Amino acid sequence: MTRKQYDEELARVRGLIMKMCVAAKEGIVAAAKAFAAADEEAAAIASAREAEADELENAAERLCMAIVVRRQPVAHDLAVVTAAARMIGELERIADQASEIAGTALRLGGAQAPECMDAMFAAAIKMAEKCMAAAESHEPSAARDVIRYDDVMDGLFAEARTRIAETVRGGKRDGESALDLMMTAKYLERIGDHYVNTAEWMLFALGQPIR
């Protein structure tokens, strides 16, 4: 494989990663709509974005493997391909968890939730946008912006746990719906963690310190 061929195939991988970023974000947006009003159409969109992310993941993984076999990259080139493969996995998990949230939302049937959970959805969408910006710009500062924003998500998750527990203790919510809400909050917190991991792999590919 010539250097030109390698660069062309790596550009294809990056294109697939961008498509996965879009699918993940659209999945989160759809999950938020499903959560707000038990919207079955929105839940179906989240499921479709998960399926799309799965297909993109498979295509990107095959391409990364082909690059490794044909190019046998070392040093920086190996770091770039390794990071790309790891980012692909993180983004697929985000789409998967967005679909899980949407399914849980239908069980909840639009039940009233703590306001901080709406803020968690907004934070997840913001992290998705920041991750896309970092993937497009290849700027270390943009990747670190994703990592820093996770503090917002963590704070909201802590608040959500407290608020959900309070409604159970006050007899305002049954255990099953409380568990569904808690799992939704946990999935959102994990989405934030996956975006952090994605950003850290971006920094690794750029040869930059993670923190």
mmCIF file of C-alpha atoms in Angstrom:
data_model
loop_
_atom_site.group_PDB
_atom_site.id
_atom_site.type_symbol
_atom_site.label_atom_id
_atom_site.label_comp_id
_atom_site.label_asym_id
_atom_site.label_seq_id
_atom_site.Cartn_x
_atom_site.Cartn_y
_atom_site.Cartn_z
ATOM 1 C CA MET A 1 0.000 0.000 0.000
ATOM 2 C CA THR A 2 1.416 3.384 -1.008
ATOM 3 C CA ARG A 3 1.284 6.406 1.264
ATOM 4 C CA LYS A 4 -1.379 7.919 -0.977
ATOM 5 C CA GLN A 5 -3.528 4.794 -0.739
ATOM 6 C CA TYR A 6 -3.095 4.751 3.036
ATOM 7 C CA ASP A 7 -4.155 8.394 3.314
ATOM 8 C CA GLU A 8 -7.184 7.744 1.102
ATOM 9 C CA GLU A 9 -8.319 4.753 3.159
ATOM 10 C CA LEU A 10 -7.755 6.634 6.401
ATOM 11 C CA ALA A 11 -9.910 9.445 5.017
ATOM 12 C CA ARG A 12 -12.634 6.857 4.383
ATOM 13 C CA VAL A 13 -12.382 5.700 7.997
ATOM 14 C CA ARG A 14 -12.690 9.282 9.203
ATOM 15 C CA GLY A 15 -15.732 9.728 6.994
ATOM 16 C CA LEU A 16 -17.354 6.687 8.580
ATOM 17 C CA ILE A 17 -16.544 8.042 12.039
ATOM 18 C CA MET A 18 -18.277 11.321 11.176
ATOM 19 C CA LYS A 19 -21.333 9.397 9.990
ATOM 20 C CA MET A 20 -21.325 7.512 13.292
ATOM 21 C CA CYS A 21 -21.138 10.819 15.167
ATOM 22 C CA VAL A 22 -24.245 11.963 13.302
ATOM 23 C CA ALA A 23 -26.099 8.685 13.921
ATOM 24 C CA ALA A 24 -25.244 8.819 17.630
ATOM 25 C CA LYS A 25 -26.432 12.404 17.987
ATOM 26 C CA GLU A 26 -29.657 11.736 16.090
ATOM 27 C CA GLY A 27 -30.245 8.723 18.326
ATOM 28 C CA ILE A 28 -29.902 10.869 21.440
ATOM 29 C CA VAL A 29 -32.224 13.544 20.053
ATOM 30 C CA ALA A 30 -34.820 10.885 19.215
ATOM 31 C CA ALA A 31 -34.438 9.310 22.659
ATOM 32 C CA ALA A 32 -35.052 12.699 24.266
ATOM 33 C CA LYS A 33 -38.288 13.076 22.290
ATOM 34 C CA ALA A 34 -39.376 9.559 23.204
ATOM 35 C CA PHE A 35 -38.653 10.263 26.871
ATOM 36 C CA ALA A 36 -40.566 13.539 26.887
ATOM 37 C CA ALA A 37 -43.843 12.077 25.611
ATOM 38 C CA ALA A 38 -43.526 8.300 25.163
ATOM 39 C CA ASP A 39 -43.239 9.040 21.432
ATOM 40 C CA GLU A 40 -43.231 5.716 19.562
ATOM 41 C CA GLU A 41 -42.100 7.295 16.295
ATOM 42 C CA ALA A 42 -39.126 8.896 18.021
ATOM 43 C CA ALA A 43 -38.275 5.579 19.690
ATOM 44 C CA ALA A 44 -38.316 3.916 16.270
ATOM 45 C CA ILE A 45 -35.898 6.552 14.973
ATOM 46 C CA ALA A 46 -33.538 5.870 17.878
ATOM 47 C CA SER A 47 -33.667 2.161 17.056
ATOM 48 C CA ALA A 48 -32.976 2.890 13.385
ATOM 49 C CA ARG A 49 -29.973 5.041 14.267
ATOM 50 C CA GLU A 50 -28.636 2.184 16.390
ATOM 51 C CA ALA A 51 -28.942 -0.187 13.425
ATOM 52 C CA GLU A 52 -27.216 2.368 11.207
ATOM 53 C CA ALA A 53 -24.394 2.750 13.726
ATOM 54 C CA ASP A 54 -23.963 -1.035 13.808
ATOM 55 C CA GLU A 55 -23.567 -1.139 10.028
ATOM 56 C CA LEU A 56 -21.120 1.765 10.055
ATOM 57 C CA GLU A 57 -19.141 0.122 12.846
ATOM 58 C CA ASN A 58 -18.810 -3.097 10.861
ATOM 59 C CA ALA A 59 -17.700 -1.236 7.734
ATOM 60 C CA ALA A 60 -15.187 0.891 9.630
ATOM 61 C CA GLU A 61 -13.753 -2.065 11.542
ATOM 62 C CA ARG A 62 -13.248 -4.011 8.309
ATOM 63 C CA LEU A 63 -11.504 -1.038 6.754
ATOM 64 C CA CYS A 64 -9.244 -0.554 9.786
ATOM 65 C CA MET A 65 -8.318 -4.232 9.703
ATOM 66 C CA ALA A 66 -7.559 -4.031 5.982
ATOM 67 C CA ILE A 67 -5.274 -1.052 6.603
ATOM 68 C CA VAL A 68 -3.408 -2.941 9.329
ATOM 69 C CA VAL A 69 -2.960 -6.029 7.147
ATOM 70 C CA ARG A 70 -1.877 -4.187 4.013
ATOM 71 C CA ARG A 71 0.023 -1.271 5.524
ATOM 72 C CA GLN A 72 1.330 -2.853 8.749
ATOM 73 C CA PRO A 73 1.467 0.619 10.309
ATOM 74 C CA VAL A 74 3.900 1.514 13.071
ATOM 75 C CA ALA A 75 4.469 4.473 15.391
ATOM 76 C CA HIS A 76 2.100 7.379 14.633
ATOM 77 C CA ASP A 77 0.270 5.575 11.829
ATOM 78 C CA LEU A 78 -0.510 2.671 14.149
ATOM 79 C CA ALA A 79 -1.715 5.089 16.831
ATOM 80 C CA VAL A 80 -4.097 6.722 14.355
ATOM 81 C CA VAL A 81 -5.611 3.422 13.195
ATOM 82 C CA THR A 82 -5.868 2.100 16.759
ATOM 83 C CA ALA A 83 -7.576 5.286 17.926
ATOM 84 C CA ALA A 84 -10.005 5.170 15.015
ATOM 85 C CA ALA A 85 -11.017 1.606 15.877
ATOM 86 C CA ARG A 86 -11.588 2.545 19.524
ATOM 87 C CA MET A 87 -13.610 5.653 18.633
ATOM 88 C CA ILE A 88 -15.824 3.533 16.409
ATOM 89 C CA GLY A 89 -16.627 1.239 19.333
ATOM 90 C CA GLU A 90 -17.414 4.127 21.684
ATOM 91 C CA LEU A 91 -19.772 5.777 19.202
ATOM 92 C CA GLU A 92 -21.612 2.519 18.562
ATOM 93 C CA ARG A 93 -22.209 2.144 22.301
ATOM 94 C CA ILE A 94 -23.668 5.651 22.434
ATOM 95 C CA ALA A 95 -26.188 4.814 19.714
ATOM 96 C CA ASP A 96 -26.998 1.555 21.499
ATOM 97 C CA GLN A 97 -27.651 3.298 24.802
ATOM 98 C CA ALA A 98 -29.782 5.963 23.140
ATOM 99 C CA SER A 99 -31.959 3.160 21.759
ATOM 100 C CA GLU A 100 -32.163 1.578 25.218
ATOM 101 C CA ILE A 101 -33.301 4.906 26.654
ATOM 102 C CA ALA A 102 -36.000 5.201 24.002
ATOM 103 C CA GLY A 103 -37.304 1.726 24.795
ATOM 104 C CA THR A 104 -37.396 2.523 28.490
ATOM 105 C CA ALA A 105 -39.218 5.769 27.720
ATOM 106 C CA LEU A 106 -42.105 3.845 26.188
ATOM 107 C CA ARG A 107 -42.432 1.787 29.370
ATOM 108 C CA LEU A 108 -42.498 4.977 31.422
ATOM 109 C CA GLY A 109 -45.338 6.289 29.265
ATOM 110 C CA GLY A 110 -44.414 9.942 29.640
ATOM 111 C CA ALA A 111 -44.303 9.776 33.442
ATOM 112 C CA GLN A 112 -43.171 12.975 35.107
ATOM 113 C CA ALA A 113 -39.423 13.036 35.661
ATOM 114 C CA PRO A 114 -37.090 15.359 37.570
ATOM 115 C CA GLU A 115 -36.275 18.498 35.570
ATOM 116 C CA CYS A 116 -32.582 17.724 35.837
ATOM 117 C CA MET A 117 -33.117 14.761 33.523
ATOM 118 C CA ASP A 118 -34.186 17.107 30.727
ATOM 119 C CA ALA A 119 -30.918 18.901 31.390
ATOM 120 C CA MET A 120 -29.090 15.564 31.122
ATOM 121 C CA PHE A 121 -30.509 15.021 27.642
ATOM 122 C CA ALA A 122 -29.468 18.553 26.704
ATOM 123 C CA ALA A 123 -25.970 17.886 28.056
ATOM 124 C CA ALA A 124 -25.712 14.654 26.059
ATOM 125 C CA ILE A 125 -26.700 16.483 22.873
ATOM 126 C CA LYS A 126 -24.185 19.229 23.653
ATOM 127 C CA MET A 127 -21.437 16.638 24.102
ATOM 128 C CA ALA A 128 -22.459 15.056 20.788
ATOM 129 C CA GLU A 129 -22.104 18.428 19.065
ATOM 130 C CA LYS A 130 -18.754 19.095 20.699
ATOM 131 C CA CYS A 131 -17.508 15.648 19.694
ATOM 132 C CA MET A 132 -18.525 16.245 16.079
ATOM 133 C CA ALA A 133 -16.720 19.586 16.110
ATOM 134 C CA ALA A 134 -13.586 17.928 17.471
ATOM 135 C CA ALA A 135 -13.749 15.157 14.867
ATOM 136 C CA GLU A 136 -14.046 17.734 12.089
ATOM 137 C CA SER A 137 -11.356 20.137 13.302
ATOM 138 C CA HIS A 138 -8.776 17.663 14.679
ATOM 139 C CA GLU A 139 -7.975 20.357 17.242
ATOM 140 C CA PRO A 140 -6.774 19.147 20.666
ATOM 141 C CA SER A 141 -8.595 22.022 22.366
ATOM 142 C CA ALA A 142 -11.904 20.863 20.867
ATOM 143 C CA ALA A 143 -11.372 17.322 22.148
ATOM 144 C CA ARG A 144 -10.534 18.630 25.622
ATOM 145 C CA ASP A 145 -13.723 20.695 25.542
ATOM 146 C CA VAL A 146 -15.676 17.433 25.276
ATOM 147 C CA ILE A 147 -13.825 16.012 28.270
ATOM 148 C CA ARG A 148 -14.407 19.095 30.413
ATOM 149 C CA TYR A 149 -18.130 19.149 29.671
ATOM 150 C CA ASP A 150 -18.549 15.740 31.257
ATOM 151 C CA ASP A 151 -18.379 17.483 34.635
ATOM 152 C CA VAL A 152 -21.783 18.993 33.799
ATOM 153 C CA MET A 153 -23.206 15.551 33.057
ATOM 154 C CA ASP A 154 -21.771 14.064 36.244
ATOM 155 C CA GLY A 155 -23.285 16.831 38.354
ATOM 156 C CA LEU A 156 -26.697 16.360 36.762
ATOM 157 C CA PHE A 157 -26.524 12.602 37.271
ATOM 158 C CA ALA A 158 -25.850 13.071 40.974
ATOM 159 C CA GLU A 159 -28.831 15.420 41.195
ATOM 160 C CA ALA A 160 -31.072 12.988 39.292
ATOM 161 C CA ARG A 161 -30.261 10.142 41.677
ATOM 162 C CA THR A 162 -31.139 12.329 44.641
ATOM 163 C CA ARG A 163 -34.414 13.567 43.131
ATOM 164 C CA ILE A 164 -35.565 10.086 42.096
ATOM 165 C CA ALA A 165 -34.802 8.681 45.536
ATOM 166 C CA GLU A 166 -36.744 11.521 47.159
ATOM 167 C CA THR A 167 -39.871 10.754 45.108
ATOM 168 C CA VAL A 168 -39.718 7.104 46.150
ATOM 169 C CA ARG A 169 -39.293 7.947 49.824
ATOM 170 C CA GLY A 170 -42.158 10.425 49.586
ATOM 171 C CA GLY A 171 -44.447 7.798 48.083
ATOM 172 C CA LYS A 172 -44.814 9.792 44.861
ATOM 173 C CA ARG A 173 -43.374 7.083 42.617
ATOM 174 C CA ASP A 174 -43.491 3.280 42.520
ATOM 175 C CA GLY A 175 -40.315 1.242 42.513
ATOM 176 C CA GLU A 176 -40.582 0.074 38.900
ATOM 177 C CA SER A 177 -40.863 3.533 37.357
ATOM 178 C CA ALA A 178 -38.144 4.804 39.701
ATOM 179 C CA LEU A 179 -35.839 2.039 38.473
ATOM 180 C CA ASP A 180 -36.589 2.929 34.841
ATOM 181 C CA LEU A 181 -35.815 6.573 35.543
ATOM 182 C CA MET A 182 -32.610 5.642 37.345
ATOM 183 C CA MET A 183 -31.508 3.448 34.442
ATOM 184 C CA THR A 184 -32.266 6.265 32.007
ATOM 185 C CA ALA A 185 -30.128 8.645 34.030
ATOM 186 C CA LYS A 186 -27.368 6.040 34.200
ATOM 187 C CA TYR A 187 -27.460 5.493 30.431
ATOM 188 C CA LEU A 188 -27.141 9.240 29.899
ATOM 189 C CA GLU A 189 -24.209 9.395 32.297
ATOM 190 C CA ARG A 190 -22.571 6.528 30.397
ATOM 191 C CA ILE A 191 -23.137 8.335 27.107
ATOM 192 C CA GLY A 192 -21.146 11.198 28.578
ATOM 193 C CA ASP A 193 -18.388 8.771 29.536
ATOM 194 C CA HIS A 194 -18.307 7.321 26.013
ATOM 195 C CA TYR A 195 -17.919 10.806 24.576
ATOM 196 C CA VAL A 196 -15.038 11.412 26.967
ATOM 197 C CA ASN A 197 -13.409 8.177 25.831
ATOM 198 C CA THR A 198 -13.906 9.169 22.192
ATOM 199 C CA ALA A 199 -12.273 12.537 22.818
ATOM 200 C CA GLU A 200 -9.369 10.904 24.642
ATOM 201 C CA TRP A 201 -8.740 8.629 21.650
ATOM 202 C CA MET A 202 -8.786 11.711 19.426
ATOM 203 C CA LEU A 203 -6.032 13.203 21.569
ATOM 204 C CA PHE A 204 -4.099 9.923 21.418
ATOM 205 C CA ALA A 205 -4.267 9.974 17.610
ATOM 206 C CA LEU A 206 -3.001 13.554 17.623
ATOM 207 C CA GLY A 207 -0.097 12.637 19.884
ATOM 208 C CA GLN A 208 -1.403 14.926 22.612
ATOM 209 C CA PRO A 209 -1.567 14.357 26.374
ATOM 210 C CA ILE A 210 -5.033 13.290 27.454
ATOM 211 C CA ARG A 211 -5.298 15.676 30.373
#
